[in-house]
Amino acid sequence: MKVGIIGATGYGGLELIRLLHRHSGISSIDLFTSSDEGELFSHKYSYLMNIYDTPLHKIRIEHLAKLDVIFTSTPSGVTSRLLPPLIGKGPRIIDLSGDYRLSAQDYSEWYGKEPAPETSLRKSVYGLTEWNREAVKDAVMVANPGCYPTAVLLSLLPAVKNGLIDTDSLIIDAKSGVSGAGNKPNQMTHFSETNESLSIYKVNKHQHIPEIETGLAQFAEKTRPITFSTHLVPMTRGILAAAYAPLADGVSKKQLQECYQDTYSDETFVRVMPDGPKFSTNQVYGSNYCDLQLHVDPRTNRATIVSVIDNLVKGAAGQAIQNMNVQFGFKETEGLDLVPSYI
Amino acid sequence: MKVGIIGATGYGGLELIRLLHRHSGISSIDLFTSSDEGELFSHKYSYLMNIYDTPLHKIRIEHLAKLDVIFTSTPSGVTSRLLPPLIGKGPRIIDLSGDYRLSAQDYSEWYGKEPAPETSLRKSVYGLTEWNREAVKDAVMVANPGCYPTAVLLSLLPAVKNGLIDTDSLIIDAKSGVSGAGNKPNQMTHFSETNESLSIYKVNKHQHIPEIETGLAQFAEKTRPITFSTHLVPMTRGILAAAYAPLADGVSKKQLQECYQDTYSDETFVRVMPDGPKFSTNQVYGSNYCDLQLHVDPRTNRATIVSVIDNLVKGAAGQAIQNMNVQFGFKETEGLDLVPSYI
Amino acid sequence: MKVGIIGATGYGGLELIRLLHRHSGISSIDLFTSSDEGELFSHKYSYLMNIYDTPLHKIRIEHLAKLDVIFTSTPSGVTSRLLPPLIGKGPRIIDLSGDYRLSAQDYSEWYGKEPAPETSLRKSVYGLTEWNREAVKDAVMVANPGCYPTAVLLSLLPAVKNGLIDTDSLIIDAKSGVSGAGNKPNQMTHFSETNESLSIYKVNKHQHIPEIETGLAQFAEKTRPITFSTHLVPMTRGILAAAYAPLADGVSKKQLQECYQDTYSDETFVRVMPDGPKFSTNQVYGSNYCDLQLHVDPRTNRATIVSVIDNLVKGAAGQAIQNMNVQFGFKETEGLDLVPSYI
Amino acid sequence: MKVGIIGATGYGGLELIRLLHRHSGISSIDLFTSSDEGELFSHKYSYLMNIYDTPLHKIRIEHLAKLDVIFTSTPSGVTSRLLPPLIGKGPRIIDLSGDYRLSAQDYSEWYGKEPAPETSLRKSVYGLTEWNREAVKDAVMVANPGCYPTAVLLSLLPAVKNGLIDTDSLIIDAKSGVSGAGNKPNQMTHFSETNESLSIYKVNKHQHIPEIETGLAQFAEKTRPITFSTHLVPMTRGILAAAYAPLADGVSKKQLQECYQDTYSDETFVRVMPDGPKFSTNQVYGSNYCDLQLHVDPRTNRATIVSVIDNLVKGAAGQAIQNMNVQFGFKETEGLDLVPSYI
């Protein structure tokens, strides 16, 4: 199978390369970039020397059209312009950029940019694999979920869909490692001001808010606005999201736990974990797992539902490959059977 | 003024030493320990060489009784046994340990240990300086607030007391640097398992829950149970707490902001910060500030109230010295006029 | 192929599990421990849930004798007692512990413990794969090199063997991530005292000094004592070693570079890198690479030879598996074709 | 006393502000910048709210000429143009920028920029306080030493000056926290590529090489070129330098130790530390100390001399204030009596 990556020099692109390298079904990986055409990739990133010494390709529709699958990992606002001529013309497209996850109206409002054309938006399928596998299978265009929405939706959907929690006042407090901010240096990601410090940012304004709300509406038919906060943690990888909601009347901790275990019993990549002294992002580091933990406080009857993922794997490149595996009939774990690097 | 520190080898003790060193009113600091009697302190902690080369003293009531003020920074369950004979016998006592912050019943339940004697508990005053200054002034025994409760109470009390938020479903998501776990090595604080990882721990079980609830009841007459989560962040110092609650009917963001500015307009150590791209723990690093930021989401009418402190300063040693300054008539900023180490 | 790991709960053991999981030639992995017999491994390390839910086995010779290969990753002083009855009795043994790397005399002196019996020591082959491949192939017992010696010997042997540097005053300054100190918590590895700090330790006393000297004598016939310093860096993984020596008379930078390129031209896991703005441990993070960079100062005619490895992979579990691959006729990269996690 | 800081927005400037805040002899601090004129400093750096709410001043000679002392903390190549008209015209100048530390020829060669005018260079005195106190006292212009040279010269000068080590092959391996790279974001200081990684950079090319060599020539009359390497450590503050040299004939460890103790017996800020299990940068964190440790390997008769400083304090702002104290007759520790933040 011939694969292309547009935006290979970003962190999503680098992680796709790391993971696809051990995928048994790939015959070639072509790397595309809007700059540095012709430069050897291992010259730009010397850690890839002897691994990817291939030159970067210019983005050309004719070249792209010959591939079997294209991953796009660009800043927002790029693929909505670039991809429409390619959609349905041959290659499957898996877009990691955010341009195809929201309605045109929500996109305009939250990204402050022009949305993708409606015709192309309608062909896009939201790639939250565990909840949308059948639609992904036949989609010509997959909108790969954002990192925060992956962690939040996997942790909330079973309870919301089954009416086990009251969704009127859903509070979600999420924390991410710094790689989520991408590879472009700025003051927010400058080591000396980020190290040894925890920040809260974009309170009530993060573009993943409408994505989470859209997902709750699509898969669980709930449409109330959420409260969602994001933090920058002085580490490179990992997301931990804690969601708070009252249990619905008469629901017990046991029912909640069973609902989650039932929902995910056949899913390799979602683990419903038992109670324990610690629940942490390094238990999924470098892997495609999303781990969940459920707490209920008998004093308040409120549930605290916690999830952890590696933002670059399950939150980006890993889930993208999982979607590709679904589309092309590979075992869903192909290339993704990675033991977490706990240390 | 003659000062004593019991539990000098813990992180609270070390931070007291760092700060008291530049306090103009101190003539001597005696260090006490239950072990290592006679050992030079700078032998145990070589970074104090030429600064504190004094020997560690055995804990003896006669010695302690001659001091003007005693700081106790021990594990819980120690000062409830140790201090009763000293209370009211001369030295002012400022206890950083947690033994004197809760009712006997709450203490038994949440700490799982025997509480301090009722007679000694009744003499204890909760040392949240900005809210209890007058009582602190004359107290023979100050229960210095815990690190999380300091950050949370300073951020919530103005809104709760003035009825600006609905306290029926108060959700607080707090995150701390690892120094809050103390100086005793264990798996939870082992570098290779803590670095590059964010953990949630003690969900619904943290002993600071009843302390926060007691504070809300004492200063704002609110008695509903809260939801409170704690996280371990891979950094040494700093706490960030985000509190979530609906605005009360008819309350505006502007009212909320004005209430906080009014409440703290005369307070040096509490800063109500404007909106900005980032709000982070390093803006108070090494200092006695508690910074606050207020957000209201017009979509949900919910408030997000965020606070940051240095857990070892405002959350422990700094506030303890602030209380001492109140008690002995020093300027409240004496020894505490520290510019944060943002870098 | 049936594999056993003794000392599975240490970091070397955990890394063996992570890597062997994707090795195509392994049919089973039995985990052994001196404590916690019968406990599910995923109970001890919950990040392995659904991956290694097998119980820990008691260390019994009869059980071990049925395996094809045994990896031992224990503290020093254990395998010298445990393994002698097993040597040559069936399973190949790859010892990561340090007990079989030195002569009895050096071991006594530098480890301060009783050495392994001479008869067993004589059967041991030093597993520096690139330099001792033929001997490893047939060895019943492989002494897997230490982390520092791997980085240092791979970087020095070409120059020393070919007489390109003056070895009279070899200075090696090495730095390691904290995982090298193992999984046992103590003050040296306590997060709050290790984070945001760089330490030098065991100056002139590190037990890897005689191992490096033995390696230089074995593969390059040089026997002068070296100067070797080790540092603890606030990161989990990675070693960077800088070696300093005068170039031999008449030797040029070009000759040095060519010698290294020739020596390692057929080696997948040793990369001789070009000059560049940065040379860092994250370019090999999580992988089995050892990257080398050569510098010569024309002002002093001294060479600075730098190497980086992941201490847990090429410096421990990865090289151990590479040795197993050599012994059992697998492709040497089997299970080890990992792209570094640069991010 | 009226103080001015040019380049206040850099890390050297921020650290000057932090330290000068508690200096008893300062009546005002004016902040100057080449951009953002008129902006409130606390608007740019909100952590300074209520502390430095003053506006940034435009750099004007007439304004500067009225001050008592001016600290310049700019990138290199700025003060060589800016300061000549001010030298000797009233204010004492303490330049932290590097423009006045080298001969014109060395500066051209190593900085690749035009040097300061010879007339101004001749008025400059190298501000290594402990070694040049008398000259500093009367200097109109002090070239404040670089961070690495401070750590290296304080650690080497006693041995070199007294002929206790052989300086023919001096090897210095130095490591720094990332704040040494300044406040300008770039790929080298981007969190996700700097965190969890150790780098070596500018091997044999660092502009501090000629500064160290000039210092050895000035204070110890030694003129052989050195080998000097620099590393970037994933922490914000701290430098550790290890210097390697053979002991001179007949010199003992004891002599070496005594020489250092004698040299620095009257110096508050240089501590000659005893042997110990650990020697680390956090023992001087946030303080003006330079700690030294001496090792001699009897196997090789080579000395390893180690020093640690906080690069922003003793390596920059702290030493600058120490020089100001010397010039203006303050106690040398005024404003600098800081206990290290070991935690």
PDB file of N, CA and C in Angstrom, chain A residues 103-142:
ATOM      1  N   SER A 103     -19.213  21.595  11.842  1.00  0.00           N
ATOM      2  CA  SER A 103     -20.078  22.231  10.848  1.00  0.00           C
ATOM      3  C   SER A 103     -19.407  23.523  10.389  1.00  0.00           C
ATOM      4  N   ALA A 104     -19.794  23.971   9.213  1.00  0.00           N
ATOM      5  CA  ALA A 104     -19.209  25.205   8.679  1.00  0.00           C
ATOM      6  C   ALA A 104     -19.403  26.361   9.655  1.00  0.00           C
ATOM      7  N   GLN A 105     -20.589  26.401  10.251  1.00  0.00           N
ATOM      8  CA  GLN A 105     -20.876  27.512  11.163  1.00  0.00           C
ATOM      9  C   GLN A 105     -19.988  27.469  12.418  1.00  0.00           C
ATOM     10  N   ASP A 106     -19.917  26.301  13.030  1.00  0.00           N
ATOM     11  CA  ASP A 106     -19.063  26.172  14.217  1.00  0.00           C
ATOM     12  C   ASP A 106     -17.600  26.467  13.876  1.00  0.00           C
ATOM     13  N   TYR A 107     -17.164  25.972  12.726  1.00  0.00           N
ATOM     14  CA  TYR A 107     -15.771  26.195  12.334  1.00  0.00           C
ATOM     15  C   TYR A 107     -15.472  27.692  12.215  1.00  0.00           C
ATOM     16  N   SER A 108     -16.341  28.398  11.524  1.00  0.00           N
ATOM     17  CA  SER A 108     -16.148  29.851  11.372  1.00  0.00           C
ATOM     18  C   SER A 108     -16.043  30.524  12.728  1.00  0.00           C
ATOM     19  N   GLU A 109     -16.956  30.116  13.609  1.00  0.00           N
ATOM     20  CA  GLU A 109     -17.043  30.783  14.897  1.00  0.00           C
ATOM     21  C   GLU A 109     -15.837  30.497  15.791  1.00  0.00           C
ATOM     22  N   TRP A 110     -15.424  29.229  15.861  1.00  0.00           N
ATOM     23  CA  TRP A 110     -14.407  28.849  16.839  1.00  0.00           C
ATOM     24  C   TRP A 110     -12.984  28.922  16.291  1.00  0.00           C
ATOM     25  N   TYR A 111     -12.827  28.673  14.972  1.00  0.00           N
ATOM     26  CA  TYR A 111     -11.487  28.774  14.393  1.00  0.00           C
ATOM     27  C   TYR A 111     -11.231  30.167  13.831  1.00  0.00           C
ATOM     28  N   GLY A 112     -12.318  30.909  13.590  1.00  0.00           N
ATOM     29  CA  GLY A 112     -12.132  32.236  13.018  1.00  0.00           C
ATOM     30  C   GLY A 112     -11.541  32.204  11.624  1.00  0.00           C
ATOM     31  N   LYS A 113     -11.791  31.136  10.903  1.00  0.00           N
ATOM     32  CA  LYS A 113     -11.282  31.014   9.538  1.00  0.00           C
ATOM     33  C   LYS A 113     -12.423  30.564   8.633  1.00  0.00           C
ATOM     34  N   GLU A 114     -12.186  30.620   7.348  1.00  0.00           N
ATOM     35  CA  GLU A 114     -13.197  30.171   6.403  1.00  0.00           C
ATOM     36  C   GLU A 114     -13.306  28.648   6.440  1.00  0.00           C
ATOM     37  N   PRO A 115     -14.511  28.128   6.508  1.00  0.00           N
ATOM     38  CA  PRO A 115     -14.653  26.666   6.591  1.00  0.00           C
ATOM     39  C   PRO A 115     -14.419  25.988   5.244  1.00  0.00           C
ATOM     40  N   ALA A 116     -14.289  24.673   5.291  1.00  0.00           N
ATOM     41  CA  ALA A 116     -14.184  23.884   4.064  1.00  0.00           C
ATOM     42  C   ALA A 116     -15.507  23.979   3.300  1.00  0.00           C
ATOM     43  N   PRO A 117     -15.471  23.777   1.987  1.00  0.00           N
ATOM     44  CA  PRO A 117     -16.718  23.818   1.209  1.00  0.00           C
ATOM     45  C   PRO A 117     -17.711  22.766   1.716  1.00  0.00           C
ATOM     46  N   GLU A 118     -18.990  23.138   1.725  1.00  0.00           N
ATOM     47  CA  GLU A 118     -20.043  22.240   2.234  1.00  0.00           C
ATOM     48  C   GLU A 118     -20.008  20.863   1.561  1.00  0.00           C
ATOM     49  N   THR A 119     -19.797  20.863   0.233  1.00  0.00           N
ATOM     50  CA  THR A 119     -19.791  19.573  -0.474  1.00  0.00           C
ATOM     51  C   THR A 119     -18.719  18.639   0.069  1.00  0.00           C
ATOM     52  N   SER A 120     -17.569  19.202   0.394  1.00  0.00           N
ATOM     53  CA  SER A 120     -16.514  18.334   0.928  1.00  0.00           C
ATOM     54  C   SER A 120     -16.806  17.978   2.383  1.00  0.00           C
ATOM     55  N   LEU A 121     -17.350  18.921   3.142  1.00  0.00           N
ATOM     56  CA  LEU A 121     -17.685  18.644   4.550  1.00  0.00           C
ATOM     57  C   LEU A 121     -18.665  17.475   4.657  1.00  0.00           C
ATOM     58  N   ARG A 122     -19.631  17.439   3.716  1.00  0.00           N
ATOM     59  CA  ARG A 122     -20.651  16.387   3.787  1.00  0.00           C
ATOM     60  C   ARG A 122     -20.064  14.988   3.578  1.00  0.00           C
ATOM     61  N   LYS A 123     -18.940  14.926   2.895  1.00  0.00           N
ATOM     62  CA  LYS A 123     -18.329  13.607   2.652  1.00  0.00           C
ATOM     63  C   LYS A 123     -17.458  13.138   3.811  1.00  0.00           C
ATOM     64  N   SER A 124     -17.254  14.015   4.779  1.00  0.00           N
ATOM     65  CA  SER A 124     -16.340  13.697   5.867  1.00  0.00           C
ATOM     66  C   SER A 124     -17.036  12.909   6.978  1.00  0.00           C
ATOM     67  N   VAL A 125     -16.326  11.930   7.509  1.00  0.00           N
ATOM     68  CA  VAL A 125     -16.837  11.079   8.595  1.00  0.00           C
ATOM     69  C   VAL A 125     -15.937  11.255   9.803  1.00  0.00           C
ATOM     70  N   TYR A 126     -16.529  11.426  10.989  1.00  0.00           N
ATOM     71  CA  TYR A 126     -15.728  11.658  12.194  1.00  0.00           C
ATOM     72  C   TYR A 126     -15.087  10.350  12.648  1.00  0.00           C
ATOM     73  N   GLY A 127     -13.758  10.348  12.729  1.00  0.00           N
ATOM     74  CA  GLY A 127     -13.032   9.094  12.921  1.00  0.00           C
ATOM     75  C   GLY A 127     -12.774   8.682  14.357  1.00  0.00           C
ATOM     76  N   LEU A 128     -13.773   8.794  15.209  1.00  0.00           N
ATOM     77  CA  LEU A 128     -13.612   8.261  16.572  1.00  0.00           C
ATOM     78  C   LEU A 128     -13.852   6.756  16.464  1.00  0.00           C
ATOM     79  N   THR A 129     -12.792   6.020  16.229  1.00  0.00           N
ATOM     80  CA  THR A 129     -12.922   4.648  15.730  1.00  0.00           C
ATOM     81  C   THR A 129     -13.905   3.800  16.515  1.00  0.00           C
ATOM     82  N   GLU A 130     -13.761   3.754  17.818  1.00  0.00           N
ATOM     83  CA  GLU A 130     -14.579   2.839  18.620  1.00  0.00           C
ATOM     84  C   GLU A 130     -16.074   3.161  18.510  1.00  0.00           C
ATOM     85  N   TRP A 131     -16.415   4.379  18.139  1.00  0.00           N
ATOM     86  CA  TRP A 131     -17.831   4.779  18.086  1.00  0.00           C
ATOM     87  C   TRP A 131     -18.358   4.970  16.672  1.00  0.00           C
ATOM     88  N   ASN A 132     -17.495   4.897  15.695  1.00  0.00           N
ATOM     89  CA  ASN A 132     -17.947   5.208  14.333  1.00  0.00           C
ATOM     90  C   ASN A 132     -17.300   4.306  13.292  1.00  0.00           C
ATOM     91  N   ARG A 133     -16.962   3.094  13.730  1.00  0.00           N
ATOM     92  CA  ARG A 133     -16.182   2.175  12.904  1.00  0.00           C
ATOM     93  C   ARG A 133     -16.831   1.889  11.547  1.00  0.00           C
ATOM     94  N   GLU A 134     -18.145   1.663  11.557  1.00  0.00           N
ATOM     95  CA  GLU A 134     -18.809   1.279  10.300  1.00  0.00           C
ATOM     96  C   GLU A 134     -18.760   2.416   9.282  1.00  0.00           C
ATOM     97  N   ALA A 135     -18.979   3.621   9.759  1.00  0.00           N
ATOM     98  CA  ALA A 135     -18.948   4.767   8.844  1.00  0.00           C
ATOM     99  C   ALA A 135     -17.535   5.022   8.325  1.00  0.00           C
ATOM    100  N   VAL A 136     -16.567   4.816   9.216  1.00  0.00           N
ATOM    101  CA  VAL A 136     -15.172   5.024   8.809  1.00  0.00           C
ATOM    102  C   VAL A 136     -14.797   4.080   7.674  1.00  0.00           C
ATOM    103  N   LYS A 137     -15.288   2.837   7.803  1.00  0.00           N
ATOM    104  CA  LYS A 137     -14.903   1.796   6.848  1.00  0.00           C
ATOM    105  C   LYS A 137     -15.062   2.266   5.396  1.00  0.00           C
ATOM    106  N   ASP A 138     -16.149   2.924   5.109  1.00  0.00           N
ATOM    107  CA  ASP A 138     -16.428   3.280   3.715  1.00  0.00           C
ATOM    108  C   ASP A 138     -16.154   4.755   3.386  1.00  0.00           C
ATOM    109  N   ALA A 139     -15.646   5.485   4.348  1.00  0.00           N
ATOM    110  CA  ALA A 139     -15.508   6.933   4.122  1.00  0.00           C
ATOM    111  C   ALA A 139     -14.372   7.251   3.161  1.00  0.00           C
ATOM    112  N   VAL A 140     -14.626   8.179   2.271  1.00  0.00           N
ATOM    113  CA  VAL A 140     -13.538   8.647   1.419  1.00  0.00           C
ATOM    114  C   VAL A 140     -12.678   9.669   2.167  1.00  0.00           C
ATOM    115  N   MET A 141     -13.256  10.243   3.174  1.00  0.00           N
ATOM    116  CA  MET A 141     -12.564  11.290   3.938  1.00  0.00           C
ATOM    117  C   MET A 141     -12.883  11.112   5.418  1.00  0.00           C
ATOM    118  N   VAL A 142     -11.866  10.919   6.214  1.00  0.00           N
ATOM    119  CA  VAL A 142     -12.050  10.785   7.662  1.00  0.00           C
ATOM    120  C   VAL A 142     -11.516  12.039   8.349  1.00  0.00           C
TER     121      VAL A 142
END
